[in-house]
CSV table of C-alpha atoms and ligand atoms in Angstrom, one decimal:
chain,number,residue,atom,x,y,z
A,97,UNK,CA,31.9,-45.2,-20.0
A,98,UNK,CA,32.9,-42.8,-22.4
A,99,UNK,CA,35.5,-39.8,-21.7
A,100,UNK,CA,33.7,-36.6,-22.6
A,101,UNK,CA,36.8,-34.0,-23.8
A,102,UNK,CA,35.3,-31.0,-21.8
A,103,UNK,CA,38.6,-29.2,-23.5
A,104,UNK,CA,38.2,-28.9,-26.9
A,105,UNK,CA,36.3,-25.8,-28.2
A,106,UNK,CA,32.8,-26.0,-29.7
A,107,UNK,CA,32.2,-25.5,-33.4
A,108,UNK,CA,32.1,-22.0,-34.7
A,109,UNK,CA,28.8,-22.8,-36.2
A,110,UNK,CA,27.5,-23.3,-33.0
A,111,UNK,CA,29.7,-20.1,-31.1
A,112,UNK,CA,28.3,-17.9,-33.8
A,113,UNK,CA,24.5,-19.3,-32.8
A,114,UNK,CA,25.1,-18.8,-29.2
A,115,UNK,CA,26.5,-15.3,-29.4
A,116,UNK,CA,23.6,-14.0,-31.3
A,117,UNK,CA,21.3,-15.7,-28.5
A,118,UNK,CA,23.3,-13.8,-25.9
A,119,UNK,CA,23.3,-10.3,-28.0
A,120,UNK,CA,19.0,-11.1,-28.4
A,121,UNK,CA,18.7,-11.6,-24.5
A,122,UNK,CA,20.8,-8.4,-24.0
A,123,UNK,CA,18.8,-6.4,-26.7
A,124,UNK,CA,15.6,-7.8,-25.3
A,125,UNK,CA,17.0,-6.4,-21.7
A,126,UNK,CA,17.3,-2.8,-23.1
A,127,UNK,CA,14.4,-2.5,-24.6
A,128,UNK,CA,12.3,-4.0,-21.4
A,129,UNK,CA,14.7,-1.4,-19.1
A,130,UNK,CA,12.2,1.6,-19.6
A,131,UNK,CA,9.4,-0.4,-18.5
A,132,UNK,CA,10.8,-2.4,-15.8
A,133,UNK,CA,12.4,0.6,-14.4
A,134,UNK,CA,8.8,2.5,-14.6
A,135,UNK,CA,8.1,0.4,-11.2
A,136,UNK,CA,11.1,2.6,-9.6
A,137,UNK,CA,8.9,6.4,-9.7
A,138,UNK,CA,5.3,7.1,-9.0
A,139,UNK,CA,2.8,7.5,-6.7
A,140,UNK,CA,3.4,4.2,-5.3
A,141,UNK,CA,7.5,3.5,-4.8
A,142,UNK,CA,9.3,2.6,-2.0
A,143,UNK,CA,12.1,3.9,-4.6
A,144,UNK,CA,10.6,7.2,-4.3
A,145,UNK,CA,10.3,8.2,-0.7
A,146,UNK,CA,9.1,11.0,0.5
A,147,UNK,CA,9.4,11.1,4.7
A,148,UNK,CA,11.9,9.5,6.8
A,149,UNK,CA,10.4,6.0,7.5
A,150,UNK,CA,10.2,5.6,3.9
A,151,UNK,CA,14.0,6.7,3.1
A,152,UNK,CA,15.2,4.0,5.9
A,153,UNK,CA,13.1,1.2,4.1
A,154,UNK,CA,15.0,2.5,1.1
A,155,UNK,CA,17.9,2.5,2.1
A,156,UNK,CA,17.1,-1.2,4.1
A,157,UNK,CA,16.2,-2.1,0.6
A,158,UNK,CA,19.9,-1.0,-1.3
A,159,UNK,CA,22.0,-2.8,1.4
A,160,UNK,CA,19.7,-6.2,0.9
A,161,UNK,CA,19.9,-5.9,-3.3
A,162,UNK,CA,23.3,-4.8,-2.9
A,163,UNK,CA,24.7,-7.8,-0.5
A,164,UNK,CA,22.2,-10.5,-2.5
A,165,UNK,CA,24.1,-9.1,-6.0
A,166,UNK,CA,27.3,-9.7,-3.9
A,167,UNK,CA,26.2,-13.3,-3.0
A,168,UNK,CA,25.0,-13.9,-6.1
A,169,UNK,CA,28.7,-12.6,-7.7
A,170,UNK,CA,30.7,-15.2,-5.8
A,171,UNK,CA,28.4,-18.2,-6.1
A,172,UNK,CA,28.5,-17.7,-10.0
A,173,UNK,CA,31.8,-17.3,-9.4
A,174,UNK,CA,32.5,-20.4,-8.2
A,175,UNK,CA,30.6,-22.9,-10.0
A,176,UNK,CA,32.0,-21.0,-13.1
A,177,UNK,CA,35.4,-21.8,-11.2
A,178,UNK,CA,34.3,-25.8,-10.9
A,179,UNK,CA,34.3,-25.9,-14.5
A,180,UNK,CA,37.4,-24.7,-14.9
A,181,UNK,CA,38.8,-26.7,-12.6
A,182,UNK,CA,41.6,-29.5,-13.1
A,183,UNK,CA,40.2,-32.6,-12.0
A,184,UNK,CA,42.5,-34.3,-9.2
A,185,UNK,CA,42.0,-37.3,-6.7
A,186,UNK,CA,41.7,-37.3,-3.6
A,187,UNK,CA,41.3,-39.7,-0.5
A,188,UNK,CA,38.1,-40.4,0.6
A,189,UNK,CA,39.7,-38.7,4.2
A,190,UNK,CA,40.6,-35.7,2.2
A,191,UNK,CA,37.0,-35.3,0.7
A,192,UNK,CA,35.6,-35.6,4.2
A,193,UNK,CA,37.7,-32.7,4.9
A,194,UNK,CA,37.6,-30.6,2.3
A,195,UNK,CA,33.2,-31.3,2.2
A,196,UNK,CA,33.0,-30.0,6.2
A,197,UNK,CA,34.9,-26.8,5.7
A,198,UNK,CA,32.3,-25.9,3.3
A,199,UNK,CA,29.6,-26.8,5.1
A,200,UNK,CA,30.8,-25.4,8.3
A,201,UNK,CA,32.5,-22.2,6.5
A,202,UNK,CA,30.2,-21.7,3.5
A,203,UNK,CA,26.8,-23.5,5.5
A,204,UNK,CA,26.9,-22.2,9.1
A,205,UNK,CA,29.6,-19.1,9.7
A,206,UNK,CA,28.8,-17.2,6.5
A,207,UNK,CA,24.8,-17.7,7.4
A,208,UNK,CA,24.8,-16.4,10.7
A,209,UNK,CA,27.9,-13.4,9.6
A,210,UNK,CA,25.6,-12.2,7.4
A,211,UNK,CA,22.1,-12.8,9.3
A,212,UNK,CA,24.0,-10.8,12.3
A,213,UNK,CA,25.2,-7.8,9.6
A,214,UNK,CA,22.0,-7.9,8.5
A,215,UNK,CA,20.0,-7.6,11.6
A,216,UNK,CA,22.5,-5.0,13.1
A,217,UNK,CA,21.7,-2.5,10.5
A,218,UNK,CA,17.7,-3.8,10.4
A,219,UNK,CA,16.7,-3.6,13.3
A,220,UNK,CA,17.8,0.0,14.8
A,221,UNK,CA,16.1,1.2,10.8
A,222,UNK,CA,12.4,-0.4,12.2
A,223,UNK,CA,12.8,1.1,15.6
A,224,UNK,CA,12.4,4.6,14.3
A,225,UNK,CA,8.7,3.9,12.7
A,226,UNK,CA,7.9,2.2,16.6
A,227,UNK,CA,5.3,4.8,18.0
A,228,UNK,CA,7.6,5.1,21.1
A,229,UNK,CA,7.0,7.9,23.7
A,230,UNK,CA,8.0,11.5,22.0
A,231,UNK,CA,8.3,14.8,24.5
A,232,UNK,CA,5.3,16.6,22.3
A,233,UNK,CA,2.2,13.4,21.7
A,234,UNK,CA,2.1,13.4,17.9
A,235,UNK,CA,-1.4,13.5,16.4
A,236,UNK,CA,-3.2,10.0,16.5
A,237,UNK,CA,-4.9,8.6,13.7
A,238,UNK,CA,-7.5,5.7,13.4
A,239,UNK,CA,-7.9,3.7,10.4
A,240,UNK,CA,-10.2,1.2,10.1
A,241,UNK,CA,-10.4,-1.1,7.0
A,242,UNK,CA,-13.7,-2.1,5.7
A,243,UNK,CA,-15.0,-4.7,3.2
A,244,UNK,CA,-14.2,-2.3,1.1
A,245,UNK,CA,-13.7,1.4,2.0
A,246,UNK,CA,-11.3,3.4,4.6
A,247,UNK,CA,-13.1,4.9,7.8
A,248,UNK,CA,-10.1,7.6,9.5
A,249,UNK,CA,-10.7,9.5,12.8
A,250,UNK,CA,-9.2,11.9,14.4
A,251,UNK,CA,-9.6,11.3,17.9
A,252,UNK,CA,-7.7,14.4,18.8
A,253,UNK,CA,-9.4,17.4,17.1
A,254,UNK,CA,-10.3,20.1,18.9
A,255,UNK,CA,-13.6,20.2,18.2
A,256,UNK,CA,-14.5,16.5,19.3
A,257,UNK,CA,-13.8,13.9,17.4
A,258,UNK,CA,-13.5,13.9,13.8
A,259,UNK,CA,-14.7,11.2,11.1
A,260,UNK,CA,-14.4,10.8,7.6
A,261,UNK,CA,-14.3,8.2,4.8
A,262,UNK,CA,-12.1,7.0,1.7
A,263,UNK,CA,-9.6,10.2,2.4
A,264,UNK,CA,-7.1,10.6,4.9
A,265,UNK,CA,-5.5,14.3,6.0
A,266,UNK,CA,-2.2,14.7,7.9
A,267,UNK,CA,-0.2,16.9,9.0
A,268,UNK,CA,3.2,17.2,7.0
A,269,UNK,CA,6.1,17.8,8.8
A,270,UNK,CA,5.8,16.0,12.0
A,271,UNK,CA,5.3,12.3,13.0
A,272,UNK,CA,1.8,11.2,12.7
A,273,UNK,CA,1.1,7.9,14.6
A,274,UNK,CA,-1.5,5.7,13.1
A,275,UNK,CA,-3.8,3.2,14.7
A,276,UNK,CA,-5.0,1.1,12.8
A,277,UNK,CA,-7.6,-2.0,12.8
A,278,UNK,CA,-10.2,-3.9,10.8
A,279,UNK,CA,-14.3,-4.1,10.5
A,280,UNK,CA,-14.3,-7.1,9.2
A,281,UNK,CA,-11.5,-9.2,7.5
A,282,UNK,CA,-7.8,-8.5,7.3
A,283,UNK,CA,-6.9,-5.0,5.3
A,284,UNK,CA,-3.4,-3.9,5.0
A,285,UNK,CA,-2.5,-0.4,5.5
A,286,UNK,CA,0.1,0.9,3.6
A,287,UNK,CA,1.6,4.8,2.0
A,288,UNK,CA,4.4,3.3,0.2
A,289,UNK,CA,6.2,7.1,0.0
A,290,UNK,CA,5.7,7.8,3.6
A,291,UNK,CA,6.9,3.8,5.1
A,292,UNK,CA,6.1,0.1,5.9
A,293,UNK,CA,3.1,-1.7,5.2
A,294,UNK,CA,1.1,-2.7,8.3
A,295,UNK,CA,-1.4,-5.5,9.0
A,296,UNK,CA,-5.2,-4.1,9.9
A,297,UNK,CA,-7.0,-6.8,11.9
A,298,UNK,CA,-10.1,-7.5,13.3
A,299,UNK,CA,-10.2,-6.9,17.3
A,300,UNK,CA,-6.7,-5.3,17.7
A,301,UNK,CA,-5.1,-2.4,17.1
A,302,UNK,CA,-1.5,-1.8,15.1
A,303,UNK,CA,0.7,0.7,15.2
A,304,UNK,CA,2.7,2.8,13.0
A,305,UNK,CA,4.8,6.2,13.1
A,306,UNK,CA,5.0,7.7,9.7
A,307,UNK,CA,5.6,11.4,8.6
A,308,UNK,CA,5.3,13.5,5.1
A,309,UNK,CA,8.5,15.7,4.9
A,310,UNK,CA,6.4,18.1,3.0
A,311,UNK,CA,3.1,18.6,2.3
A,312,UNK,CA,1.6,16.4,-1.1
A,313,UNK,CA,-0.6,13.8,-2.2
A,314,UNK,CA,0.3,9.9,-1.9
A,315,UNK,CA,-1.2,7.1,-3.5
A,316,UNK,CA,-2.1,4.4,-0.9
A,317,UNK,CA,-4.3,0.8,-1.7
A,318,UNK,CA,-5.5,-1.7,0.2
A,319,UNK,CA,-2.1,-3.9,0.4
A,320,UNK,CA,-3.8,-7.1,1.8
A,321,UNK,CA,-6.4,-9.5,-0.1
A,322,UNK,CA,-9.7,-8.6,1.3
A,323,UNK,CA,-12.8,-10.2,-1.2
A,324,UNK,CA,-13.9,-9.1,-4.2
A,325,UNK,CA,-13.7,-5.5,-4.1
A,326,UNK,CA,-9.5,-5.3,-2.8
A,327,UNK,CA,-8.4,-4.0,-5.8
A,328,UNK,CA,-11.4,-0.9,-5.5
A,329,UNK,CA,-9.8,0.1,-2.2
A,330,UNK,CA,-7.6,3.0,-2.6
A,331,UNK,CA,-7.2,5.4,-0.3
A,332,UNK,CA,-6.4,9.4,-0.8
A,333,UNK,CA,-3.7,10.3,1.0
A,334,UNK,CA,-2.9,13.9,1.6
A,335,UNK,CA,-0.4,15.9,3.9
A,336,UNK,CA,-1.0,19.4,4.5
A,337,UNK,CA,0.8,22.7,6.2
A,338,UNK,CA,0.0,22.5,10.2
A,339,UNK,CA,-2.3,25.7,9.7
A,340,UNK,CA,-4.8,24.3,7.1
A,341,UNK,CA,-5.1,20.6,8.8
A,342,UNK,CA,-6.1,22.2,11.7
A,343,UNK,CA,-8.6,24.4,10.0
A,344,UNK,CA,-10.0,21.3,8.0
A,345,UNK,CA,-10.6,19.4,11.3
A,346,UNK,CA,-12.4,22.5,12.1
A,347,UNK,CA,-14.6,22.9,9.6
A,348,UNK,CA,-15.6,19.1,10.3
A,349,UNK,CA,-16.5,19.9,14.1
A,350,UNK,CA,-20.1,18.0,14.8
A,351,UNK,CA,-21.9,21.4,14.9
A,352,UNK,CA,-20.3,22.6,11.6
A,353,UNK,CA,-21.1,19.2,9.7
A,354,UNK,CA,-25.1,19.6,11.3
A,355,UNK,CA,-25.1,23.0,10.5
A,356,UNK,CA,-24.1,22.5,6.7
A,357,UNK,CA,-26.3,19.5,7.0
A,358,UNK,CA,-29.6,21.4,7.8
A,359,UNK,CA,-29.5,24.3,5.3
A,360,UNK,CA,-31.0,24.9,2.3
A,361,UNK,CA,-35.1,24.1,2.7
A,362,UNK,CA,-35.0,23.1,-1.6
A,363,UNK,CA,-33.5,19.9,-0.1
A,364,UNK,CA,-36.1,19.0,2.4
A,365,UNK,CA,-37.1,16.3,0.7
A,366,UNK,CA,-33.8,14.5,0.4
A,367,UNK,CA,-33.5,14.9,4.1
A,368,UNK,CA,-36.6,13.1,4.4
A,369,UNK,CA,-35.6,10.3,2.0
A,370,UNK,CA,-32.6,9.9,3.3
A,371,UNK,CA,-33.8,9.4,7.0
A,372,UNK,CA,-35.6,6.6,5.1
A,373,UNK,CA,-33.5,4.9,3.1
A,374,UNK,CA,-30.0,5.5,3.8
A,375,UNK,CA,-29.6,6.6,7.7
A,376,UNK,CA,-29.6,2.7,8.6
A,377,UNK,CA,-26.1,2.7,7.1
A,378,UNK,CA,-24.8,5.8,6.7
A,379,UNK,CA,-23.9,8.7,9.1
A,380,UNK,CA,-24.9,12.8,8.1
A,381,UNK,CA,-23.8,14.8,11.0
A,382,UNK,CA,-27.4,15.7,12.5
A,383,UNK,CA,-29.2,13.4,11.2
A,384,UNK,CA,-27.8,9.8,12.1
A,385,UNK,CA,-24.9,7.8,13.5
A,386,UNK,CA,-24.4,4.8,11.6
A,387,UNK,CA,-21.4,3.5,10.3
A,388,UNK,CA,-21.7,0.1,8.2
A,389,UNK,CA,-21.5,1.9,5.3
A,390,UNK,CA,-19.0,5.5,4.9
A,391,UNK,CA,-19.4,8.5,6.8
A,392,UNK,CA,-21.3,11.2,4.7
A,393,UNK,CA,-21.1,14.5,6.4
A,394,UNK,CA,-18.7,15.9,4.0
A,395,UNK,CA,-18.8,13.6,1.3
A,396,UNK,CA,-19.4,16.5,-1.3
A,397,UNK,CA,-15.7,17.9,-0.2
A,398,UNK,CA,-14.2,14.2,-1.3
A,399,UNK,CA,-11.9,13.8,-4.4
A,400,UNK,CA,-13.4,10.3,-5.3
A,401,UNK,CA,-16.1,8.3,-4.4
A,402,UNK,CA,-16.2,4.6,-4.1
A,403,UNK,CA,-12.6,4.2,-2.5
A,404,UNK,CA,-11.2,5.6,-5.5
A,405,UNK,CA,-13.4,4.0,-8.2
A,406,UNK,CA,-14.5,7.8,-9.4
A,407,UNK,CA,-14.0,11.4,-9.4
A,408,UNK,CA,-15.7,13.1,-7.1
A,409,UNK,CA,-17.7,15.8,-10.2
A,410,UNK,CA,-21.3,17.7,-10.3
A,411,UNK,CA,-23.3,14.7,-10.9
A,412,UNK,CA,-21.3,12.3,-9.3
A,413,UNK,CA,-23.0,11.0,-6.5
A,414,UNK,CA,-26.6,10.8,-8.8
A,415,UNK,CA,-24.3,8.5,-10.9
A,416,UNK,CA,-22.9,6.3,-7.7
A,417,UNK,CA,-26.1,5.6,-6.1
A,418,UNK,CA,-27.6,4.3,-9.6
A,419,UNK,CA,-24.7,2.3,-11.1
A,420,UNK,CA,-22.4,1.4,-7.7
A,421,UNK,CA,-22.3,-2.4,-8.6
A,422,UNK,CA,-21.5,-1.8,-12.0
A,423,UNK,CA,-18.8,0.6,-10.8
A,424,UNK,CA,-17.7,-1.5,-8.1
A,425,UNK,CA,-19.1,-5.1,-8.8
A,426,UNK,CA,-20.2,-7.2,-5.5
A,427,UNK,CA,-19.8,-3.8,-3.0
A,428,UNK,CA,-21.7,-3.7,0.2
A,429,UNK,CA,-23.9,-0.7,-0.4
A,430,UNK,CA,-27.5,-2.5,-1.9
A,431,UNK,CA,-29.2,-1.6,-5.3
A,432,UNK,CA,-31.6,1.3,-4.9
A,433,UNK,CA,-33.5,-0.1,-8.2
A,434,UNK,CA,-36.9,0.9,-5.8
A,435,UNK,CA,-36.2,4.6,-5.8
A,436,UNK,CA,-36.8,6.9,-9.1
A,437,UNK,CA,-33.9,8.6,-10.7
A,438,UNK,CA,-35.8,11.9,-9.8
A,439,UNK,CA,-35.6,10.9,-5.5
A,440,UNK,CA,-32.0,9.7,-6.5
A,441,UNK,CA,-30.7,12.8,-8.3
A,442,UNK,CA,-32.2,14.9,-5.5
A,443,UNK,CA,-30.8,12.9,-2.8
A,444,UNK,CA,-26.9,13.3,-5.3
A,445,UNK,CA,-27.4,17.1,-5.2
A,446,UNK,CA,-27.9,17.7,-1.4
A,447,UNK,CA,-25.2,15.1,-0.9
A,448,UNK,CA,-22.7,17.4,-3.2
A,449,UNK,CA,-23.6,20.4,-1.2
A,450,UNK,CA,-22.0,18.9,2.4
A,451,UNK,CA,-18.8,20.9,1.3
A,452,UNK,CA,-17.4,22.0,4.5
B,1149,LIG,C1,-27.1,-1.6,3.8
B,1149,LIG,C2,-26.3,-0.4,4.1
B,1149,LIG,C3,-26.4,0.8,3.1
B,1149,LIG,C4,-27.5,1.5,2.7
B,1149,LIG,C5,-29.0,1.2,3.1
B,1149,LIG,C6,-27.0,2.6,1.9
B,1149,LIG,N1,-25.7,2.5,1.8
B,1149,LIG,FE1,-24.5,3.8,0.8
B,1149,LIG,N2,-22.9,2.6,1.2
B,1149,LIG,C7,-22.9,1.5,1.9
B,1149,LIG,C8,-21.6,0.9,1.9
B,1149,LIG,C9,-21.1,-0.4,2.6
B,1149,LIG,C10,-20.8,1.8,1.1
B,1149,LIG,C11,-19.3,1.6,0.7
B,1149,LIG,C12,-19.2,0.9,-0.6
B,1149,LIG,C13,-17.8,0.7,-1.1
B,1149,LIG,O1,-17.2,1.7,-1.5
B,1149,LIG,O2,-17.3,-0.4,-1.1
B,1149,LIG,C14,-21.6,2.8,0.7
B,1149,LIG,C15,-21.2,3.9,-0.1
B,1149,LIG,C16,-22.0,5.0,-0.4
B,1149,LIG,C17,-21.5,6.2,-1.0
B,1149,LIG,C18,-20.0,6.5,-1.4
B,1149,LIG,C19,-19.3,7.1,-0.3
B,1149,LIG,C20,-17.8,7.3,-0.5
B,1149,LIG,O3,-17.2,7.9,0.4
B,1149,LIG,O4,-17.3,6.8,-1.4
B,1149,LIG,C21,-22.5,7.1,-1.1
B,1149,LIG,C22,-22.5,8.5,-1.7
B,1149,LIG,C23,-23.6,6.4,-0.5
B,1149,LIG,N3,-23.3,5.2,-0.1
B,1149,LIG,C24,-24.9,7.0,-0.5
B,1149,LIG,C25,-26.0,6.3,0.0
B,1149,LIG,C26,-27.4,6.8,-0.1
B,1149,LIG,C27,-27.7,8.2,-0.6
B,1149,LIG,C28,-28.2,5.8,0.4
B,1149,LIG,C29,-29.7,5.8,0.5
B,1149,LIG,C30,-30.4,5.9,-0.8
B,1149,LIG,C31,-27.3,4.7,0.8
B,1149,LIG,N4,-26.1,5.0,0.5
B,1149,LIG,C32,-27.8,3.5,1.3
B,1149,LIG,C33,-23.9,1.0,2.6
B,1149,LIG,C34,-25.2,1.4,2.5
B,1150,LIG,CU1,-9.0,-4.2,2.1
């Protein structure tokens, strides 16, 4: 076999070749920086936390990429080491040796060190988001993931219950504890600013203790693959001042939804229609209870439709009832291709006016 001289330095052809590589790759590196780091801020970072749950699985997150850059360090370290390394024989009895320190040192102790370091700072971080007895209840939340909108009630409010659709209202300030389950197939519930993602499934309930330090609006998504429409299921996510939650659960009492529901005889008509054509699915506060498709008894008071697929503007609705599976290819919600845009416009505008 032939002796390979591992010593002797490489052409300066090649070094030259191989230094311009490395100054490309770095180059290449600062340019991408802006955009990887783009990932860091936003609506939607764990980076950027914004109440207490959130800040632990930040800082959960530092101590992981921090100790994995260290482990990474000192293996590179040491196969750079092997290469440097003077080769020298040994006994097959000395190899034995020297092979089980490393697996026993570097393949069993240095594992379970670090699992146990790891676990000892985990595991009291996670405890905090448990929804464990507090001296003052927080508020409860239901969410319940649907093929492929939000439904969220408030099981507290004073009022009697409250539901609503595709928007979700908390208090800031306080813990909030959210139940949360699934319609259908599995949904994942997740407010990446406010803490951990959480499994919504069919037939059982999850739960999860988050809080917004102040109020604000968070970007939340359906964090779970659930058909077609996933990527169409955001969810608006907004903390507000103790004072003005309560007052919008109030204004969404039964009585005040039927009330807003019922006036205005110009919109007779629409009533009528849709007792025909949409009660089967939908609920209007007054009028009907169903809930395969989104609640609608304050719809018009919504910043998007759709689970996020469009502004909630005048016109809006007319516009979502006539193109929804173009909007939102494959939804739930069938074509209304039997009803004029006249009975379609009409039932948009009373829809916009439940406003409470
Ligand atoms: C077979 C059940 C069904 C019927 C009938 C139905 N819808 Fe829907 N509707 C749905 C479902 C399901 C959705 C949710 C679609 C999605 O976002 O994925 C929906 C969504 C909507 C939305 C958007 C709500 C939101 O919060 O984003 C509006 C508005 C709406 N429907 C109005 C109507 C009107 C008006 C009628 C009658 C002309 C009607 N629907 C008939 C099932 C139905
Ligand atoms: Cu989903």
């Amino acid at each position: 076999m032939r002796e390979r001289n591992h010593s002797a330095p490489p052409p300066r052809r090649i070094q030259r070749a191989s230094r311009r590589r490395v100054n490309l790759a770095a180059l290449t590196l600062l340019l991408a920086a802006p955009i990887l780091l783009a990932g860091c801020g936003g609506d939607h970072s764990i980076l950027n936390p914004a109440g207490p749950a959130a800040r632990d699985i930040r800082l959960i997150w530092f101590v992981m990429l921090g100790f994995g850059t260290v482990v990474f360090v000192v293996v590179i370290a040491l196969w750079l080491y092997t290469f440097k390394k003077r080769y020298v024989t040994r006994t097959p009895a000395q190899e034995r040796r020297i092979g089980r320190r490393w697996i026993i040192g570097g393949g069993i102790i240095l594992p379970t060190l670090t699992v146990i370091a790891l676990l000892m700072f985990g595991v009291p971080t996670g405890k905090r988001m448990l929804t464990l007895p507090l001296d003052e209840p927080p508020e409860v939340i239901e969410v319940i993931g649907h093929q492929w909108w939000w439904e969220v009630r408030y099981p507290g409010a004073e009022g009697g219950e409250v539901v609503t659709a595709n928007q979700l209202m908390m208090p800031a300030g306080e813990p909030v504890d959210f139940h949360v389950t699934a319609a259908d197939v599995i949904h994942g519930f997740w407010i990446p600013r406010l803490g951990g993602k959480i499994d919504m499934l069919p037939g059982r309930i999850n739960r999860i203790r988050l809080e917004a330090d102040e109020p604000g609006v968070f970007g939340a998504q359906c964090a779970e693959l659930c058909g077609v429409g996933h990527a169409h299921m955001k969810l608006h996510v907004e903390a507000l001042p103790r004072a003005e939650f309560d007052a919008w659960l109030a204004a969404r009492s039964d009585e005040a939804l039927a009330e807003l529901a019922a006036q205005n005889a110009a919109f007779d008509t629409a009533r009528d229609n849709f007792t025909r054509f949409c009660s089967g699915c939908h609920q209007v506060a007054g009028i009907s209870a169903s809930n395969i498709g989104p609640n609608l008894s304050d719809v018009g008071g919504r910043e998007a439709l759709g689970a996020g697929v469009m502004a909630m503007e005048e016109g809006a609705v007319y516009q979502w009832l006539r193109n929804h599976q173009t909007l939102k290819p494959s939804n739930l919600m069938p074509r209304h291709d039997d009803l004029d845009n006249e009975t379609l416009r009409d039932l948009g505008a009373w829809l916009e006016t439940l406003t409470p």
